[in-house]
Every structure is written in C-alpha cells, then in structure tokens.
PDB file of C-alpha atoms in Angstrom:
ATOM      1  CA  MET E   1     103.750 112.840  75.894  1.00 93.00           C
ATOM      2  CA  ASP E   2     106.111 112.244  78.805  1.00 88.00           C
ATOM      3  CA  ALA E   3     106.261 113.754  82.293  1.00 90.00           C
ATOM      4  CA  SER E   4     108.655 116.517  81.224  1.00 88.00           C
ATOM      5  CA  HIS E   5     105.823 118.027  79.130  1.00 92.00           C
ATOM      6  CA  VAL E   6     103.593 118.444  82.200  1.00 93.00           C
ATOM      7  CA  ASP E   7     106.069 118.472  85.088  1.00 89.00           C
ATOM      8  CA  GLN E   8     104.478 121.580  86.653  1.00 95.00           C
ATOM      9  CA  ASP E   9     101.160 119.692  86.832  1.00 96.00           C
ATOM     10  CA  LEU E  10     102.623 116.687  88.678  1.00 96.00           C
ATOM     11  CA  VAL E  11     103.709 116.304  92.286  1.00 96.00           C
ATOM     12  CA  ASN E  12     105.785 113.268  91.337  1.00 96.00           C
ATOM     13  CA  VAL E  13     106.042 110.387  88.886  1.00 97.00           C
ATOM     14  CA  LEU E  14     104.917 107.126  90.496  1.00 98.00           C
ATOM     15  CA  PHE E  15     105.710 104.799  87.582  1.00 98.00           C
ATOM     16  CA  THR E  16     107.680 105.378  84.406  1.00 97.00           C
ATOM     17  CA  GLU E  17     106.723 104.009  81.021  1.00 97.00           C
ATOM     18  CA  LYS E  18     109.432 101.342  81.358  1.00 98.00           C
ATOM     19  CA  GLN E  19     108.224 100.260  84.788  1.00 98.00           C
ATOM     20  CA  ILE E  20     104.666 100.000  83.466  1.00 98.00           C
ATOM     21  CA  GLN E  21     105.718  97.950  80.436  1.00 98.00           C
ATOM     22  CA  ASP E  22     107.839  95.632  82.597  1.00 98.00           C
ATOM     23  CA  ARG E  23     104.998  95.092  85.068  1.00 98.00           C
ATOM     24  CA  LEU E  24     102.477  94.392  82.300  1.00 98.00           C
ATOM     25  CA  ALA E  25     104.860  91.816  80.814  1.00 98.00           C
ATOM     26  CA  GLU E  26     105.054  90.117  84.243  1.00 98.00           C
ATOM     27  CA  LEU E  27     101.257  90.117  84.524  1.00 98.00           C
ATOM     28  CA  ALA E  28     100.998  88.687  80.998  1.00 98.00           C
ATOM     29  CA  ARG E  29     103.199  85.743  82.031  1.00 98.00           C
ATOM     30  CA  GLU E  30     100.875  85.090  85.008  1.00 98.00           C
ATOM     31  CA  VAL E  31      97.792  85.255  82.781  1.00 98.00           C
ATOM     32  CA  GLU E  32      99.388  82.858  80.269  1.00 98.00           C
ATOM     33  CA  ARG E  33     100.218  80.395  83.032  1.00 98.00           C
ATOM     34  CA  ASP E  34      96.769  80.568  84.626  1.00 98.00           C
ATOM     35  CA  TYR E  35      94.865  80.271  81.327  1.00 97.00           C
ATOM     36  CA  ALA E  36      97.080  77.764  79.532  1.00 96.00           C
ATOM     37  CA  ASP E  37      94.976  75.584  77.200  1.00 92.00           C
ATOM     38  CA  GLN E  38      91.888  77.776  77.749  1.00 96.00           C
ATOM     39  CA  ASP E  39      90.257  80.297  75.465  1.00 94.00           C
ATOM     40  CA  LEU E  40      90.413  83.696  77.062  1.00 97.00           C
ATOM     41  CA  LEU E  41      88.350  86.808  76.401  1.00 98.00           C
ATOM     42  CA  ILE E  42      89.846  90.009  77.761  1.00 98.00           C
ATOM     43  CA  VAL E  43      87.337  92.802  78.312  1.00 98.00           C
ATOM     44  CA  GLY E  44      88.600  96.368  78.529  1.00 98.00           C
ATOM     45  CA  ILE E  45      86.668  99.088  80.288  1.00 96.00           C
ATOM     46  CA  LEU E  46      86.521 102.220  78.154  1.00 94.00           C
ATOM     47  CA  ARG E  47      88.102 104.704  78.154  1.00 92.00           C
ATOM     48  CA  GLY E  48      90.775 104.498  80.806  1.00 93.00           C
ATOM     49  CA  ALA E  49      91.825 100.910  80.200  1.00 96.00           C
ATOM     50  CA  VAL E  50      92.731 101.398  76.531  1.00 96.00           C
ATOM     51  CA  MET E  51      96.479 101.714  77.192  1.00 97.00           C
ATOM     52  CA  VAL E  52      96.588  98.830  79.686  1.00 98.00           C
ATOM     53  CA  MET E  53      94.504  96.584  77.443  1.00 98.00           C
ATOM     54  CA  ALA E  54      96.591  97.259  74.338  1.00 97.00           C
ATOM     55  CA  ASP E  55      99.941  96.770  76.030  1.00 98.00           C
ATOM     56  CA  LEU E  56      98.802  93.710  77.983  1.00 98.00           C
ATOM     57  CA  ALA E  57      97.494  92.096  74.782  1.00 98.00           C
ATOM     58  CA  ARG E  58     100.766  92.833  72.980  1.00 97.00           C
ATOM     59  CA  SER E  59     102.697  91.277  75.887  1.00 98.00           C
ATOM     60  CA  LEU E  60     100.748  88.014  75.692  1.00 97.00           C
ATOM     61  CA  GLU E  61     102.468  85.261  73.750  1.00 96.00           C
ATOM     62  CA  ARG E  62      99.232  83.531  72.842  1.00 95.00           C
ATOM     63  CA  HIS E  63      96.021  84.210  70.973  1.00 93.00           C
ATOM     64  CA  VAL E  64      93.482  86.224  72.879  1.00 93.00           C
ATOM     65  CA  GLU E  65      90.102  87.634  71.971  1.00 97.00           C
ATOM     66  CA  MET E  66      89.289  91.208  72.969  1.00 98.00           C
ATOM     67  CA  ASP E  67      86.054  93.073  73.580  1.00 98.00           C
ATOM     68  CA  TRP E  68      85.120  96.380  75.191  1.00 98.00           C
ATOM     69  CA  MET E  69      82.520  97.793  77.536  1.00 97.00           C
ATOM     70  CA  ALA E  70      81.724 101.388  78.422  1.00 95.00           C
ATOM     71  CA  ILE E  71      79.986 101.987  81.714  1.00 92.00           C
ATOM     72  CA  SER E  72      78.996 105.106  83.591  1.00 85.00           C
ATOM     73  CA  SER E  73      78.660 105.625  87.311  1.00 76.00           C
ATOM     74  CA  TYR E  74      76.280 108.286  88.403  1.00 59.00           C
ATOM     75  CA  GLY E  75      77.016 110.514  91.345  1.00 53.00           C
ATOM     76  CA  SER E  76      77.828 114.065  92.294  1.00 47.00           C
ATOM     77  CA  GLY E  77      81.099 115.554  91.081  1.00 46.00           C
ATOM     78  CA  THR E  78      83.905 113.038  91.152  1.00 48.00           C
ATOM     79  CA  LYS E  79      82.192 110.621  93.537  1.00 53.00           C
ATOM     80  CA  SER E  80      80.698 107.368  92.294  1.00 56.00           C
ATOM     81  CA  SER E  81      77.273 106.443  93.592  1.00 59.00           C
ATOM     82  CA  GLY E  82      77.600 102.821  92.543  1.00 61.00           C
ATOM     83  CA  VAL E  83      74.575 103.223  90.256  1.00 79.00           C
ATOM     84  CA  VAL E  84      75.859 102.002  86.920  1.00 85.00           C
ATOM     85  CA  ARG E  85      74.602 102.304  83.376  1.00 89.00           C
ATOM     86  CA  ILE E  86      76.030 100.323  80.449  1.00 94.00           C
ATOM     87  CA  LEU E  87      76.837 102.697  77.590  1.00 94.00           C
ATOM     88  CA  LYS E  88      78.428 100.036  75.354  1.00 97.00           C
ATOM     89  CA  ASP E  89      77.882  96.358  76.049  1.00 97.00           C
ATOM     90  CA  LEU E  90      79.927  93.398  74.907  1.00 98.00           C
ATOM     91  CA  ASP E  91      79.588  92.246  71.320  1.00 98.00           C
ATOM     92  CA  THR E  92      80.626  88.732  72.393  1.00 97.00           C
ATOM     93  CA  ASP E  93      78.469  86.071  74.040  1.00 98.00           C
ATOM     94  CA  ILE E  94      80.409  85.094  77.173  1.00 98.00           C
ATOM     95  CA  THR E  95      78.417  81.977  78.056  1.00 98.00           C
ATOM     96  CA  GLY E  96      80.924  79.293  79.039  1.00 98.00           C
ATOM     97  CA  ARG E  97      83.882  81.621  78.354  1.00 98.00           C
ATOM     98  CA  HIS E  98      86.782  82.588  80.608  1.00 98.00           C
ATOM     99  CA  VAL E  99      86.554  86.372  80.979  1.00 98.00           C
ATOM    100  CA  LEU E 100      89.294  88.662  82.259  1.00 98.00           C
ATOM    101  CA  ILE E 101      88.148  92.227  82.957  1.00 98.00           C
ATOM    102  CA  VAL E 102      91.022  94.655  82.340  1.00 98.00           C
ATOM    103  CA  ASP E 103      90.924  98.056  84.022  1.00 97.00           C
ATOM    104  CA  GLU E 104      93.449 100.770  84.723  1.00 97.00           C
ATOM    105  CA  ILE E 105      92.512 101.497  88.353  1.00 96.00           C
ATOM    106  CA  ILE E 106      90.269 100.299  91.150  1.00 94.00           C
ATOM    107  CA  ASP E 107      89.258 103.174  93.360  1.00 92.00           C
ATOM    108  CA  THR E 108      86.049 102.674  95.397  1.00 90.00           C
ATOM    109  CA  GLY E 109      85.308  99.270  93.861  1.00 91.00           C
ATOM    110  CA  LEU E 110      81.616 100.111  93.464  1.00 90.00           C
ATOM    111  CA  THR E 111      81.513 100.056  89.662  1.00 89.00           C
ATOM    112  CA  LEU E 112      83.730  96.993  89.278  1.00 93.00           C
ATOM    113  CA  SER E 113      81.742  95.083  91.898  1.00 93.00           C
ATOM    114  CA  TRP E 114      78.568  95.783  89.920  1.00 93.00           C
ATOM    115  CA  LEU E 115      80.230  94.850  86.630  1.00 96.00           C
ATOM    116  CA  THR E 116      81.588  91.563  87.971  1.00 97.00           C
ATOM    117  CA  SER E 117      78.119  90.636  89.205  1.00 96.00           C
ATOM    118  CA  ASN E 118      76.544  91.628  85.892  1.00 97.00           C
ATOM    119  CA  LEU E 119      78.977  89.581  83.814  1.00 98.00           C
ATOM    120  CA  SER E 120      78.739  86.591  86.195  1.00 98.00           C
ATOM    121  CA  SER E 121      74.975  86.503  85.620  1.00 98.00           C
ATOM    122  CA  ARG E 122      75.674  85.776  81.934  1.00 98.00           C
ATOM    123  CA  GLU E 123      76.976  82.280  82.824  1.00 98.00           C
ATOM    124  CA  PRO E 124      80.662  82.529  81.863  1.00 98.00           C
ATOM    125  CA  ALA E 125      83.108  79.779  82.875  1.00 98.00           C
ATOM    126  CA  SER E 126      84.883  82.391  85.031  1.00 98.00           C
ATOM    127  CA  VAL E 127      85.189  86.136  85.573  1.00 98.00           C
ATOM    128  CA  GLU E 128      88.420  87.572  86.952  1.00 98.00           C
ATOM    129  CA  ILE E 129      89.903  91.075  87.171  1.00 98.00           C
ATOM    130  CA  LEU E 130      93.267  92.518  86.173  1.00 98.00           C
ATOM    131  CA  THR E 131      94.028  96.101  87.158  1.00 98.00           C
ATOM    132  CA  LEU E 132      97.188  98.105  86.793  1.00 98.00           C
ATOM    133  CA  LEU E 133      96.518 100.155  89.947  1.00 98.00           C
ATOM    134  CA  ARG E 134      94.464  99.680  93.100  1.00 97.00           C
ATOM    135  CA  LYS E 135      93.814 102.125  95.942  1.00 96.00           C
ATOM    136  CA  PRO E 136      93.182  99.921  99.008  1.00 95.00           C
ATOM    137  CA  GLU E 137      92.433 102.935 101.239  1.00 94.00           C
ATOM    138  CA  ALA E 138      89.659 104.128  98.901  1.00 92.00           C
ATOM    139  CA  LEU E 139      87.782 100.813  98.647  1.00 91.00           C
ATOM    140  CA  GLN E 140      84.159 100.995  99.735  1.00 92.00           C
ATOM    141  CA  MET E 141      83.144  97.643  98.302  1.00 89.00           C
ATOM    142  CA  PRO E 142      85.273  94.500  98.469  1.00 88.00           C
ATOM    143  CA  VAL E 143      86.358  93.382  95.014  1.00 93.00           C
ATOM    144  CA  GLU E 144      88.327  90.214  94.361  1.00 95.00           C
ATOM    145  CA  VAL E 145      91.173  91.072  92.029  1.00 97.00           C
ATOM    146  CA  LYS E 146      93.299  88.277  90.612  1.00 98.00           C
ATOM    147  CA  TYR E 147      96.043  90.446  89.091  1.00 98.00           C
ATOM    148  CA  VAL E 148      97.258  93.794  90.469  1.00 98.00           C
ATOM    149  CA  GLY E 149     100.092  95.823  89.009  1.00 98.00           C
ATOM    150  CA  TRP E 150     100.580  98.001  92.089  1.00 98.00           C
ATOM    151  CA  ASP E 151      98.734  99.171  95.164  1.00 98.00           C
ATOM    152  CA  ILE E 152      98.994 102.942  95.473  1.00 98.00           C
ATOM    153  CA  PRO E 153      98.039 105.596  98.049  1.00 96.00           C
ATOM    154  CA  ASN E 154      94.675 107.308  97.802  1.00 95.00           C
ATOM    155  CA  GLU E 155      95.947 110.166  95.626  1.00 95.00           C
ATOM    156  CA  PHE E 156      94.715 111.695  92.381  1.00 95.00           C
ATOM    157  CA  VAL E 157      96.800 110.030  89.668  1.00 97.00           C
ATOM    158  CA  VAL E 158      96.911 110.644  85.928  1.00 97.00           C
ATOM    159  CA  GLY E 159      98.634 109.223  82.877  1.00 97.00           C
ATOM    160  CA  TYR E 160      98.607 105.977  80.952  1.00 97.00           C
ATOM    161  CA  GLY E 161      94.850 106.199  80.388  1.00 95.00           C
ATOM    162  CA  LEU E 162      93.988 107.937  83.659  1.00 96.00           C
ATOM    163  CA  ASP E 163      92.637 111.420  83.109  1.00 94.00           C
ATOM    164  CA  TYR E 164      91.513 114.640  84.671  1.00 94.00           C
ATOM    165  CA  ARG E 165      88.826 116.238  82.498  1.00 92.00           C
ATOM    166  CA  GLU E 166      90.007 114.122  79.540  1.00 92.00           C
ATOM    167  CA  ARG E 167      93.579 115.437  79.818  1.00 94.00           C
ATOM    168  CA  TYR E 168      96.734 113.439  80.641  1.00 97.00           C
ATOM    169  CA  ARG E 169      95.432 110.126  79.219  1.00 95.00           C
ATOM    170  CA  ASN E 170      98.289 110.055  76.700  1.00 96.00           C
ATOM    171  CA  LEU E 171     100.972 110.699  79.331  1.00 97.00           C
ATOM    172  CA  ARG E 172     103.320 107.702  79.111  1.00 97.00           C
ATOM    173  CA  ASP E 173     104.069 107.742  82.854  1.00 97.00           C
ATOM    174  CA  ILE E 174     101.730 107.687  85.846  1.00 98.00           C
ATOM    175  CA  GLY E 175     102.018 110.575  88.267  1.00 97.00           C
ATOM    176  CA  THR E 176     100.256 112.292  91.132  1.00 97.00           C
ATOM    177  CA  LEU E 177      98.378 115.330  89.874  1.00 97.00           C
ATOM    178  CA  ALA E 178      99.228 118.560  91.685  1.00 96.00           C
ATOM    179  CA  PRO E 179      96.295 119.951  93.711  1.00 94.00           C
ATOM    180  CA  HIS E 180      96.578 123.377  92.013  1.00 95.00           C
ATOM    181  CA  VAL E 181      95.381 121.702  88.771  1.00 94.00           C
ATOM    182  CA  TYR E 182      92.062 120.453  90.163  1.00 88.00           C
ATOM    183  CA  SER E 183      91.382 122.829  93.067  1.00 85.00           C
TER     184      SER E 183
END
C-alpha cells in the first residue's frame, strides 16, 4: 500500500519508500564497517520493527544472525509507563555476542532503556541500538543510540511498520497521521 491509498488519513508524507530504502542501505554500510570481522546478532522488536529489520538485513553484504523479541509496556491509553513485560524472549544465548537491537522508532525511550539494561545483564560482548526514527522532543529517558535513520518531530507517524490500531503497518511510506483519524 502506498500513500495514495490513504492520502485523506495523512497530513503529509515524511519519507518515501525510496528514501527509507536508501537510508537503510547507508546504515547497513555503517554497521558492516563497525562490525567487520565480528559475529553480529540483530534483534528485532516485534511487531513494528519487522519492515526495518527485514530491509536492513537484506541491505547487509555479510552474514548476520537474526532473532526477535516481543515486549509490552503497560500504561494508560497510548502512554508508556516504563513497566515492561517480555512476551517473547530471545531464542539465542547472547553471552559474549555482539547484539544490535533494531527498532522502528524511539519515542519516550522508557521501553528501550529497560530492554538495553535487560540484555546487558545477559553478558553480551556489546549491546547497541539502531532505529529508523527518533523523537528527541518526546524522550523521557536517555537512550544511547548508535545508528539513527532520522530525527523527527513529536508527531503521530504511521507506515513502514508503525501503526495506529494495527492499521497502516503495510504503508510503504512514513507519514504524519491526520488528527481526525485518532481524535
């Protein structure tokens, strides 16, 4: 699905499919350089990171192992409380491994801060983060991010894995959702 299918639901398109693919290819080159001669495990955060994880992995010109986690943040409505529950844990032992967490967006930073701490307690060689989008204005908890696709304003965005009530995930572009959709 592209933006023309939902243009009345979007205020604007922030990034096109081509821009996203080009940026992921650039990030893949950085990852390859930084992890040359090292085994790398990339860990996607379900469900939003599926698109980013798949396209990043396909952009890498090296072998890479992949695993997935599903985590839930409790809170009221759309707000995260920072209290996290693991719904699906890693199948891979990360002891002594280089781990790259792949996510689609960093909003408050609460969940990712908790996850980084949790994975670090499992004695990996390293834990780093790659995110396609980051909202600096929304951060409530500092999170060190090694790779960032783009910093964006604190707006409600959908597409390329980002959803509103499980819709728009398969939108190839990333756009700002119109307030009339979620008001």
